[in-house]
XYZ file of C-alpha atoms in Angstrom:
559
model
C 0.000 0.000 0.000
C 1.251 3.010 -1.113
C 2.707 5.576 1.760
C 0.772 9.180 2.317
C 2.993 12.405 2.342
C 2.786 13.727 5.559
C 5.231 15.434 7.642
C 7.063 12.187 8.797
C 6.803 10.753 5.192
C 8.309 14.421 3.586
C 11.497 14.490 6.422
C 12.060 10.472 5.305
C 11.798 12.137 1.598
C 14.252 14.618 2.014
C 16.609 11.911 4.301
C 16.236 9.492 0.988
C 17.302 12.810 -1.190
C 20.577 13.080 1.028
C 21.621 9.792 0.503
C 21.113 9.037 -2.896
C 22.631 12.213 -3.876
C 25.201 11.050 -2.218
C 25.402 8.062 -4.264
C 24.911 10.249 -7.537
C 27.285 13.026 -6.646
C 30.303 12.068 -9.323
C 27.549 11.461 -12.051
C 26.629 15.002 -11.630
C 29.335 16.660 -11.373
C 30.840 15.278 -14.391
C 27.557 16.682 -16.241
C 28.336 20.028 -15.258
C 29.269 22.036 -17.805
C 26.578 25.178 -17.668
C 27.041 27.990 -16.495
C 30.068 27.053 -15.626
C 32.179 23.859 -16.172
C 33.627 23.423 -12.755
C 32.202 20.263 -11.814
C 30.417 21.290 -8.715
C 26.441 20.695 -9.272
C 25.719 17.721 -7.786
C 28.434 18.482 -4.813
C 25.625 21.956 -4.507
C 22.797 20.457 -4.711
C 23.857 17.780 -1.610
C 25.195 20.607 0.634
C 22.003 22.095 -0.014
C 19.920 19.375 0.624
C 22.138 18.612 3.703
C 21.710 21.649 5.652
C 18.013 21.925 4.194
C 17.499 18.303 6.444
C 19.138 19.628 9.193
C 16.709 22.481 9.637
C 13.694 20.177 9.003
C 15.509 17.804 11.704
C 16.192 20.593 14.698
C 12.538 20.193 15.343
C 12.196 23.905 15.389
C 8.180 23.291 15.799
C 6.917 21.269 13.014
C 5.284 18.379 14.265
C 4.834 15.083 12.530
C 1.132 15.767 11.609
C 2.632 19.134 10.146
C 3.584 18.759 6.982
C 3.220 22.397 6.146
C 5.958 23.242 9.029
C 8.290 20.026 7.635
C 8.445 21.911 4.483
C 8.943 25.357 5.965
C 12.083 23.912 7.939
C 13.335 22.303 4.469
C 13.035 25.764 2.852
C 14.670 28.026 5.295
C 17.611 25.278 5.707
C 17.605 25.419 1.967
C 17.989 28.942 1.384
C 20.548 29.647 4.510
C 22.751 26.631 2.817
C 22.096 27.104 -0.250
C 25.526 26.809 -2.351
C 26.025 27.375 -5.538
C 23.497 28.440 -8.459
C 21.981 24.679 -8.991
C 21.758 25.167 -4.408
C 19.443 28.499 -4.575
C 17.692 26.454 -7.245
C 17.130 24.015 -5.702
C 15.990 26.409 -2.554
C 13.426 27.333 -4.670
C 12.271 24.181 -4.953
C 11.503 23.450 -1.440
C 10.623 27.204 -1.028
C 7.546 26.701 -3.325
C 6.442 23.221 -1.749
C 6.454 25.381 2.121
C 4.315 28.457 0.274
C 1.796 26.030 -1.292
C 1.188 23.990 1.750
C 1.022 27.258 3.805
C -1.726 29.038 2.026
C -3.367 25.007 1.895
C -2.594 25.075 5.468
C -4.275 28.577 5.915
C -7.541 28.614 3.678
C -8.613 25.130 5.751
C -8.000 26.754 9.351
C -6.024 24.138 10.650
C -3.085 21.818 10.269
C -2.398 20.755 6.614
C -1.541 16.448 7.522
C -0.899 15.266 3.739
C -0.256 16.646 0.228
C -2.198 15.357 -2.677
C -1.236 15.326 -6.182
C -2.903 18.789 -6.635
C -1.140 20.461 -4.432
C 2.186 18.905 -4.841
C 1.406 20.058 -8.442
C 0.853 23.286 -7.391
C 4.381 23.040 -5.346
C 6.214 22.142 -8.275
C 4.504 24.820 -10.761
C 5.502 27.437 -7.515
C 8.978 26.101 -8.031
C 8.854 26.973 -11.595
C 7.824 30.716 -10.809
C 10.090 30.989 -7.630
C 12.877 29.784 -9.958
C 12.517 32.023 -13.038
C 11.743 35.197 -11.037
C 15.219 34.560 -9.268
C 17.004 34.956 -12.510
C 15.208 37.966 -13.172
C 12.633 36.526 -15.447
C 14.737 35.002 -17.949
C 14.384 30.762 -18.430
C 16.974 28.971 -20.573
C 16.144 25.893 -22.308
C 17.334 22.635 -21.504
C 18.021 23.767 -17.841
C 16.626 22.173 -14.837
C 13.796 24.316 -15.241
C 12.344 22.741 -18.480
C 12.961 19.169 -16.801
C 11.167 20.722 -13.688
C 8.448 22.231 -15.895
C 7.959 18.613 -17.744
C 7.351 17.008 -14.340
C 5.015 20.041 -13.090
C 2.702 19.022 -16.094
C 3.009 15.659 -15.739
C 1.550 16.024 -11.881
C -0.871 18.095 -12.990
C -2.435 16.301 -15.129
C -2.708 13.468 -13.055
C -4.323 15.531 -10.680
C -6.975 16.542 -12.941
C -7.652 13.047 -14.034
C -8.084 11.968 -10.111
C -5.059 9.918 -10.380
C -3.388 8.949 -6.352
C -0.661 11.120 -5.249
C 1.432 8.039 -6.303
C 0.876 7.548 -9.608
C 1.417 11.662 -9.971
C 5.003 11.049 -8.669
C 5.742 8.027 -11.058
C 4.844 10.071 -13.663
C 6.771 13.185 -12.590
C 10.155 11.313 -12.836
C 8.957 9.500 -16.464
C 8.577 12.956 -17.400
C 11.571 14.718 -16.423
C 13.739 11.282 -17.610
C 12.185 12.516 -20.843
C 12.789 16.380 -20.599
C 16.204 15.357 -19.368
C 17.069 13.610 -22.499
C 15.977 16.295 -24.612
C 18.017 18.912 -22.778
C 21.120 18.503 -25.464
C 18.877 19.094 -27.841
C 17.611 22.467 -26.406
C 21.194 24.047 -25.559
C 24.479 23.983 -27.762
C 27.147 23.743 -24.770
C 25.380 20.374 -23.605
C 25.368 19.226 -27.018
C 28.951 20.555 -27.439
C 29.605 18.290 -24.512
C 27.722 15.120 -24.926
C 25.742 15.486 -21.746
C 22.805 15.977 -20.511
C 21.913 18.991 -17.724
C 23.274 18.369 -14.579
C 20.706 20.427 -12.552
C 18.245 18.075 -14.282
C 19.886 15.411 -13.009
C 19.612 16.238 -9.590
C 15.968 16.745 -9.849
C 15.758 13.296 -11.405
C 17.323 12.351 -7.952
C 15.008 14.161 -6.480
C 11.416 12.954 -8.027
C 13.023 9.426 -7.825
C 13.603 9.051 -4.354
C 10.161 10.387 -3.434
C 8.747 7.968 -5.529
C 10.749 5.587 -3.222
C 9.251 7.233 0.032
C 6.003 6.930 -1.123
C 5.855 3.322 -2.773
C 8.465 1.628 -1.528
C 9.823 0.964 -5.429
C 13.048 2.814 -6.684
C 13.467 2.950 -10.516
C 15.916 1.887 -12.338
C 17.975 4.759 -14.353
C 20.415 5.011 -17.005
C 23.792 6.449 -15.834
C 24.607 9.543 -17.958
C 28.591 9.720 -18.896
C 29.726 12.711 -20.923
C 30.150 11.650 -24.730
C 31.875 12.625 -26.533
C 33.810 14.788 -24.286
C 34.756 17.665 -26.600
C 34.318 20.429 -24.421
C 37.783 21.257 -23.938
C 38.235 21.191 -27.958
C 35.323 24.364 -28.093
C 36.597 26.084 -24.709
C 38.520 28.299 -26.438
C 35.324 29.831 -28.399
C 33.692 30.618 -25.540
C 33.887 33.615 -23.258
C 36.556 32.977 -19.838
C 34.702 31.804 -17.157
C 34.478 34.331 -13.987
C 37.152 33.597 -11.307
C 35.004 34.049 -7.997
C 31.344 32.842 -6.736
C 29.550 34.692 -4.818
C 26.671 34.903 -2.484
C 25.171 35.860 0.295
C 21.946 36.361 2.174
C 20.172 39.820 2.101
C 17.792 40.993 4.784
C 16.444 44.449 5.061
C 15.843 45.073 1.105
C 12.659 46.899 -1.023
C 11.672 44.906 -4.294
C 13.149 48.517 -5.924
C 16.552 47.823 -4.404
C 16.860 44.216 -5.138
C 15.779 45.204 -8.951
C 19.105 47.594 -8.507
C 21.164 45.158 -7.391
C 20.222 42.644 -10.130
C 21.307 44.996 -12.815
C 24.343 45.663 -10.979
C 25.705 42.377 -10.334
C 24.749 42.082 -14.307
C 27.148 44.306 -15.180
C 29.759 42.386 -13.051
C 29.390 38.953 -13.743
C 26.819 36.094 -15.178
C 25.021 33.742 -13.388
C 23.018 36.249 -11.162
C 20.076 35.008 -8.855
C 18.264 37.029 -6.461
C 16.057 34.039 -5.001
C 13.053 34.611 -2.261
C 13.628 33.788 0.798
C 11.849 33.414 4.036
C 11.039 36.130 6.434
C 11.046 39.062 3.357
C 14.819 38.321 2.478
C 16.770 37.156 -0.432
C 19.401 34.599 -1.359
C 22.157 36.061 -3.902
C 24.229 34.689 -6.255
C 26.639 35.212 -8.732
C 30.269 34.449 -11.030
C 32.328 37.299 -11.081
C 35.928 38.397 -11.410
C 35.040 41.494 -8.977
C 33.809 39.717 -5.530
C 34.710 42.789 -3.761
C 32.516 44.689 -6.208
C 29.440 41.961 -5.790
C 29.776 42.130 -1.890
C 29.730 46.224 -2.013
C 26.617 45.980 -3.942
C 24.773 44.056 -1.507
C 25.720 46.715 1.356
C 24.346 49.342 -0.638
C 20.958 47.056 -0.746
C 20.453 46.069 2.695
C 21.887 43.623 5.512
C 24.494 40.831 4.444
C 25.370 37.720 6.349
C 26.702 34.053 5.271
C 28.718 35.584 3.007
C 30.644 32.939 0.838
C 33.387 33.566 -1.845
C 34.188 30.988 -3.509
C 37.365 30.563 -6.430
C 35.668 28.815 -9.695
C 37.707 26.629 -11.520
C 37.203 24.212 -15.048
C 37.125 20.763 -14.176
C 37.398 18.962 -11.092
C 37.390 20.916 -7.991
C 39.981 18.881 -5.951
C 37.631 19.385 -3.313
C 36.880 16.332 -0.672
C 34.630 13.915 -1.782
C 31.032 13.610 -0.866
C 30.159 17.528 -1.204
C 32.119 18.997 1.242
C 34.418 22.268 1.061
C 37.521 21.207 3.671
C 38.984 18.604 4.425
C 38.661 18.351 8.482
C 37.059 20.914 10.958
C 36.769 20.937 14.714
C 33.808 21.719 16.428
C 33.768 22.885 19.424
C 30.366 23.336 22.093
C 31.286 26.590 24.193
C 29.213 28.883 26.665
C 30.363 32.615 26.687
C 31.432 35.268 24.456
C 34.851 35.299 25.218
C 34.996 31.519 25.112
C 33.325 32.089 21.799
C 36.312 34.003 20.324
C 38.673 31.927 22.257
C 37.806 28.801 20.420
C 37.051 29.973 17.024
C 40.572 32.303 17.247
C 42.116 28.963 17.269
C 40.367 28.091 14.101
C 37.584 25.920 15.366
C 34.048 26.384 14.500
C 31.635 27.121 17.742
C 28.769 25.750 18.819
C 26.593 27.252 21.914
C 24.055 26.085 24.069
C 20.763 28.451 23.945
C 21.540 32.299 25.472
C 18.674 32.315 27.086
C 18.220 29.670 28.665
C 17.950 29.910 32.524
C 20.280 28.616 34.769
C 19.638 29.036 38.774
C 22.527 31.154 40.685
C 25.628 29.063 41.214
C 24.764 26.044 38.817
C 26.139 24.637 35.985
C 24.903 25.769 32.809
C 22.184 23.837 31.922
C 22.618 21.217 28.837
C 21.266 22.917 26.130
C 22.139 20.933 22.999
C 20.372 18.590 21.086
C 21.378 15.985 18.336
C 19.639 17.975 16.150
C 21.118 21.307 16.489
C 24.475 19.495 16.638
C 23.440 17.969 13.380
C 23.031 21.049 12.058
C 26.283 22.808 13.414
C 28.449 19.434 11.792
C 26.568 20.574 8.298
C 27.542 23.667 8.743
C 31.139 23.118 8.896
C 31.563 22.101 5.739
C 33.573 19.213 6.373
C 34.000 15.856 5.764
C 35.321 15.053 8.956
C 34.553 16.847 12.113
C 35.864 16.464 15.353
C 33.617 17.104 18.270
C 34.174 18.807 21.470
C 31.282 18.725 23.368
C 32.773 20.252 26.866
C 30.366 19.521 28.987
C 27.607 20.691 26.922
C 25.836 18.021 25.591
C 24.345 14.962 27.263
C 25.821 11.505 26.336
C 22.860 10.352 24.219
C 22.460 13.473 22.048
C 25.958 13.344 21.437
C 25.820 9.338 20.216
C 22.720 10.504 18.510
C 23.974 13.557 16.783
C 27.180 11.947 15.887
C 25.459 9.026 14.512
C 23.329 10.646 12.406
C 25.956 12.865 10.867
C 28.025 9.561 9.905
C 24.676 8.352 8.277
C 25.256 11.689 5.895
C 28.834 10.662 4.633
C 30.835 12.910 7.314
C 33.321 11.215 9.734
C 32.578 12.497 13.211
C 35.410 11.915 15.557
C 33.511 13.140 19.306
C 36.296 13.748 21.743
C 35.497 12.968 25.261
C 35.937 16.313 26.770
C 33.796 17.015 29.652
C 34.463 20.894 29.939
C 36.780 23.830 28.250
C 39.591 24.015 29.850
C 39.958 20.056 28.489
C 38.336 21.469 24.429
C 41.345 24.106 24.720
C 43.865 20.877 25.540
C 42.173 18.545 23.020
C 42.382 22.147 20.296
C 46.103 22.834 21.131
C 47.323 19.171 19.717
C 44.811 19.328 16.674
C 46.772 18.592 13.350
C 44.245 18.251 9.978
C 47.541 16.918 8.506
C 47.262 13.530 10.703
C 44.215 10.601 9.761
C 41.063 11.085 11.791
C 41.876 8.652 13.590
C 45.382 8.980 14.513
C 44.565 13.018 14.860
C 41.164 11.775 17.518
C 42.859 9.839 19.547
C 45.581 12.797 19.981
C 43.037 15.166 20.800
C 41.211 12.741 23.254
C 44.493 11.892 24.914
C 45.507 15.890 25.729
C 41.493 15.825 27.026
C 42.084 12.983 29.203
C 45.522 14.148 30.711
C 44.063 17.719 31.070
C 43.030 17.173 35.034
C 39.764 19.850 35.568
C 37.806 21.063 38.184
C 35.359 24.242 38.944
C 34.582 26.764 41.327
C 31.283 27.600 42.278
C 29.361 30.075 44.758
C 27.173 28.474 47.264
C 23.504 29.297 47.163
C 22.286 26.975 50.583
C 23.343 25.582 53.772
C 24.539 21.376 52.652
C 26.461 18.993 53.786
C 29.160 18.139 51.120
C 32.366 15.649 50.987
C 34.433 18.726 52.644
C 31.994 19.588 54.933
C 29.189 21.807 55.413
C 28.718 24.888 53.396
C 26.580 28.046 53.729
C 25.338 30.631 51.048
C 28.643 32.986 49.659
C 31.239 30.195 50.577
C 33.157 29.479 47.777
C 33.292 25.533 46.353
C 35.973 23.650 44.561
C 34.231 20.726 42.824
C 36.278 18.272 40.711
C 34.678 14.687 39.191
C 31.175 16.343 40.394
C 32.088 16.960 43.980
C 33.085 19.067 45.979
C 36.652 18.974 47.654
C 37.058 22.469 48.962
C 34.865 24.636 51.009
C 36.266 27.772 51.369
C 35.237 31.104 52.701
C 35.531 32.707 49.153
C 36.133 32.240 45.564
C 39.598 33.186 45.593
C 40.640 30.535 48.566
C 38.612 27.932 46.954
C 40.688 28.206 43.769
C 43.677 28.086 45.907
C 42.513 24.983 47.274
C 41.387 23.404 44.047
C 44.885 24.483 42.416
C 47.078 22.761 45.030
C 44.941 19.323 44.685
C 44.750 19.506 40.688
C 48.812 20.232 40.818
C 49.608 17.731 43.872
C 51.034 14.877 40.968
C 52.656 18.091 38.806
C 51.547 19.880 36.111
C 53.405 22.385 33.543
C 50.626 24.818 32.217
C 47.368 26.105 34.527
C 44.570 27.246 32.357
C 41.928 29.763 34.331
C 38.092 30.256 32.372
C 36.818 33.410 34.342
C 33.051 32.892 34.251
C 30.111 35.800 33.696
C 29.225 35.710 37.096
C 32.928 37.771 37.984
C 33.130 41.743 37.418
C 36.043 42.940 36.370
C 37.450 44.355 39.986
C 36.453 40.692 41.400
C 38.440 38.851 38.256
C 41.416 41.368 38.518
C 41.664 40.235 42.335
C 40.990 36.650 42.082
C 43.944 36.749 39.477
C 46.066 38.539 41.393
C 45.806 36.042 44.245
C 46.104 33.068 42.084
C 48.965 34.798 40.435
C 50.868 35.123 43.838
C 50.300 31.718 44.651
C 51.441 30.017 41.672
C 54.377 32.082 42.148
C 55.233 30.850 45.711
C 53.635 27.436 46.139
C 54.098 26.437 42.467
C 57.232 28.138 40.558
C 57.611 25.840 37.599
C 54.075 26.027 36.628
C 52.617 28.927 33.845
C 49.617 30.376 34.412
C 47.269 31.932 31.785
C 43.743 33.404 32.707
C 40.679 33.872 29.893
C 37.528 36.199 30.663
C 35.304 33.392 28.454
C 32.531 34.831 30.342
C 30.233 31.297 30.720
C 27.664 31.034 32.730
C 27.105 28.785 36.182
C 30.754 28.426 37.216
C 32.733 31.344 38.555
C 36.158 29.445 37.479
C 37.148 26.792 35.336
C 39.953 25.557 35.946
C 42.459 22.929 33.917
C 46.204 21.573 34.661
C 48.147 19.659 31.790
């Protein structure tokens, strides 16, 4: 029995999408040869698709029953990773399945549970609008579009007969294997090339592996090799390609300015899209030799952020495989500002648990991440191979969750056990992308583990602890989750915590000062610890961040 579309059944679609893109990724990039021949469009279309599913996956309100809110998370993920030209067009794509199913979902009052074959015909024939209006109103044949356009017809006339929502889909991806075939027919520099259009391609992928969500069947597809490959022969009649990419997302911008900026970015390069986005924003794109110039443009236009420059190139990218854009990243879970520009100073990307979350006076911050959003933060790395410093952050099962699910995308995860900063600084300092994963993990876990750590904390209420009863402002020294030290302040509890964490030796002492210290109260606490080190501790370097995290007054690390 054939599956309905609902919200569950759409995430499982776009899941399906990830990994058989995955599968099709060197088939479509060797297709690529317009606009530009640099071998990237199927690589696109999967980052796309990735970070699209990571949106849809970090639950951000759409329930299972809402299929309307599944495909709004797919679209916004879509359009804030959308990379490349064949990316924003794709964004499109899932842009104009969320607006149909919203105004569905809003003319019947309620919760929209399923598309049908009319409005998934509707979604597709939105995608065709969304699509041309981002390149300013101008369709070339033999694109993605006319393959898209063959499929929208092909749905809707199913609908119209009364045909299931299952036999619309079969015929979608008959239709576009058709319109797909034809595309050398319909523009010279496929024909030139022996190929067929890689953007169609994709969307092949696409329609294929819904039909596989929703009937359990995949088909079977020819797989498209260029012949005969002859492009290089006619290269030289054609116009240079441009050497940068560009885009960005633009908030904050009329229809009057974004009209301006099109013709500008006309007049410096090819390749321009100005694609809706959610929230009354735009997704831009374009080839130029000027990046500067394109980047300057979008100032004058309204707000920019995500900006990516990229270098175009003919022929293979040399880029990792399975869509990514580095080779190795570290990611590292932090609280604080300062701890923010700590980390990501030493070239890490940063994670951080929600701002505004409450914590009570005294206590640890609260775990605030999920596998999801750490799904989404590995995506967003760009990596094929993260490593993962979770610091304390992030509960043991959404980290085996998160990690897990990542490594079901084609990244190797490498989580490194560190269980707070001071160890994620240890673990960063040894970090070499040079070494294998493996070799380069097992490094960073074994600075973590020699890294001894502990915190100090303010008490809140009268207890009885391992060191003795406490009272509210006595300062606490808590290593392995206990406490050790009870002290009558902060300052004499870090003494105290020092002096155990150094009693088997120790050559650097790392100091996180947390939000809960001013600056006259940090400035004194430093000065004491300073003065100790000195005299108790001589062969032993201090150094003292203001990460400003919340819960703990002090972390504190010895290597």
């Amino acid at each position: 029995m054939d599956r309905p579309l609902d919200g569950l059944a759409l995430r499982d679609w776009a899941h399906t999408v990830v990994s058989d893109l995955i599968t099709h990724i060197d088939e479509i990039n060797r297709l690529n040869v317009f606009p530009v021949a640099d071998s990237d469009t199927g690589t696109n279309m999967l980052f796309t698709m990735r970070s699209a599913l990571a949106e849809a996956d970090s639950g951000a309100g759409a329930g299972v029953a809402d299929v309307a809110g599944v495909a709004a998370g797919l679209s916004a993920g879509a359009v804030k990773g959308a990379r490349g030209n064949s990316g924003v067009i794709l964004s499109q794509i899932l842009l104009g399945i969320a607006d149909v199913t919203a105004n569905v979902a809003a003319e019947s009052g309620g919760l929209l549970t399923v598309i049908d074959a009319e409005i998934f015909g509707a979604a597709l024939w939105r995608g065709v609008d969304l699509i041309i209006a981002s390149m300013g109103g101008d369709e070339v044949p033999g694109t993605i579009v006319s393959v898209l356009r063959a499929a929208a017809t092909a749905v809707e006339q199913c609908a119209s007969a009364g045909e299931t929502l299952a036999r619309a889909v079969i015929d979608a991806g008959d239709a576009a294997l058709v319109a797909l075939d034809r595309t050398p027919e319909q523009l010279d520099v496929l024909a030139d090339a022996g190929v067929v259009d890689a953007g169609g391609r994709g969307l092949l992928v696409l329609l294929d592996a819904l039909r596989s969500t929703i009937t359990g069947h995949a088909p079977a597809r020819p797989v498209y090799e260029p012949s005969p490959p002859s492009l290089q022969v006619d290269a030289g009649n054609r116009r240079p390609a441009p050497h940068f990419e560009v885009m960005y997302l633009l908030a904050g911008c009329g229809t009057d300015a974004a009209d301006t900026l099109r013709e500008r970015l006309g007049e410096l390069g090819d390749s321009v899209a100005i694609a809706a986005a959610p929230e009354q924003s735009y997704s831009v794109h374009v080839h130029t030799d000027d990046a500067g110039a394109a980047i300057e443009a979008g100032l004058v236009a309204g707000r920019l952020s995500r900006i990516v420059v990229s270098a175009l190139s003919s022929g293979i990218s040399g880029l990792p495989a399975g869509g990514w854009t580095r080779d190795r990243a570290v990611l590292a879970v932090v609280d604080g500002d300062g701890a923010d520009e700590l980390f990501a100073g030493e070239g890490a990307f940063v994670l951080r648990p929600d701002r505004d979350q409450p914590t009570e006076s005294g206590a640890a911050p609260a775990v605030g991440i999920s596998a999801h959003q750490l799904v989404r933060a590995v995506v967003d790395t760009g990596a094929a191979q993260v490593m993962v410093l979770p610091n304390g952050y992030v509960a043991a099962e959404e980290l085996v969750a998160g990690c897990t699910a990542a490594i079901g995308w084609g990244v190797d995860v490498v989580p490194v056990p560190t269980g707070s900063m001071v160890q994620g600084l240890a673990a960063l300092a040894v970090h070499d992308p040079g070494r294998q994963a493996v070799d380069d993990g097992y490094t960073m876990a074994r600075a973590a583990g020699g890294a001894r750590h502990g915190s100090v904390r303010i008490a809140t209420e009268t207890a009885l602890t391992w060191a003795g009863t406490c009272k509210p402002g006595d300062g606490l020294g808590i290593a392995g989750d206990e406490v050790l030290i009870v002290a009558e302040d902060a300052a004499a509890a870090a003494i105290g915590l020092l002096d155990l964490l150094l009693a088997s030796g120790g050559d650097l002492v790392t100091v996180l000062e947390g939000a809960a210290l001013d600056g006259d109260d940090a400035q004194a606490i430093q000065t004491v610890l300073e003065g100790h080190m000195h005299d108790r501790h001589p062969g032993s370097e201090l150094v003292v961040y203001r990460t400003g995290h919340r819960g703990d007054v002090l972390l504190i690390g010895v290597e």
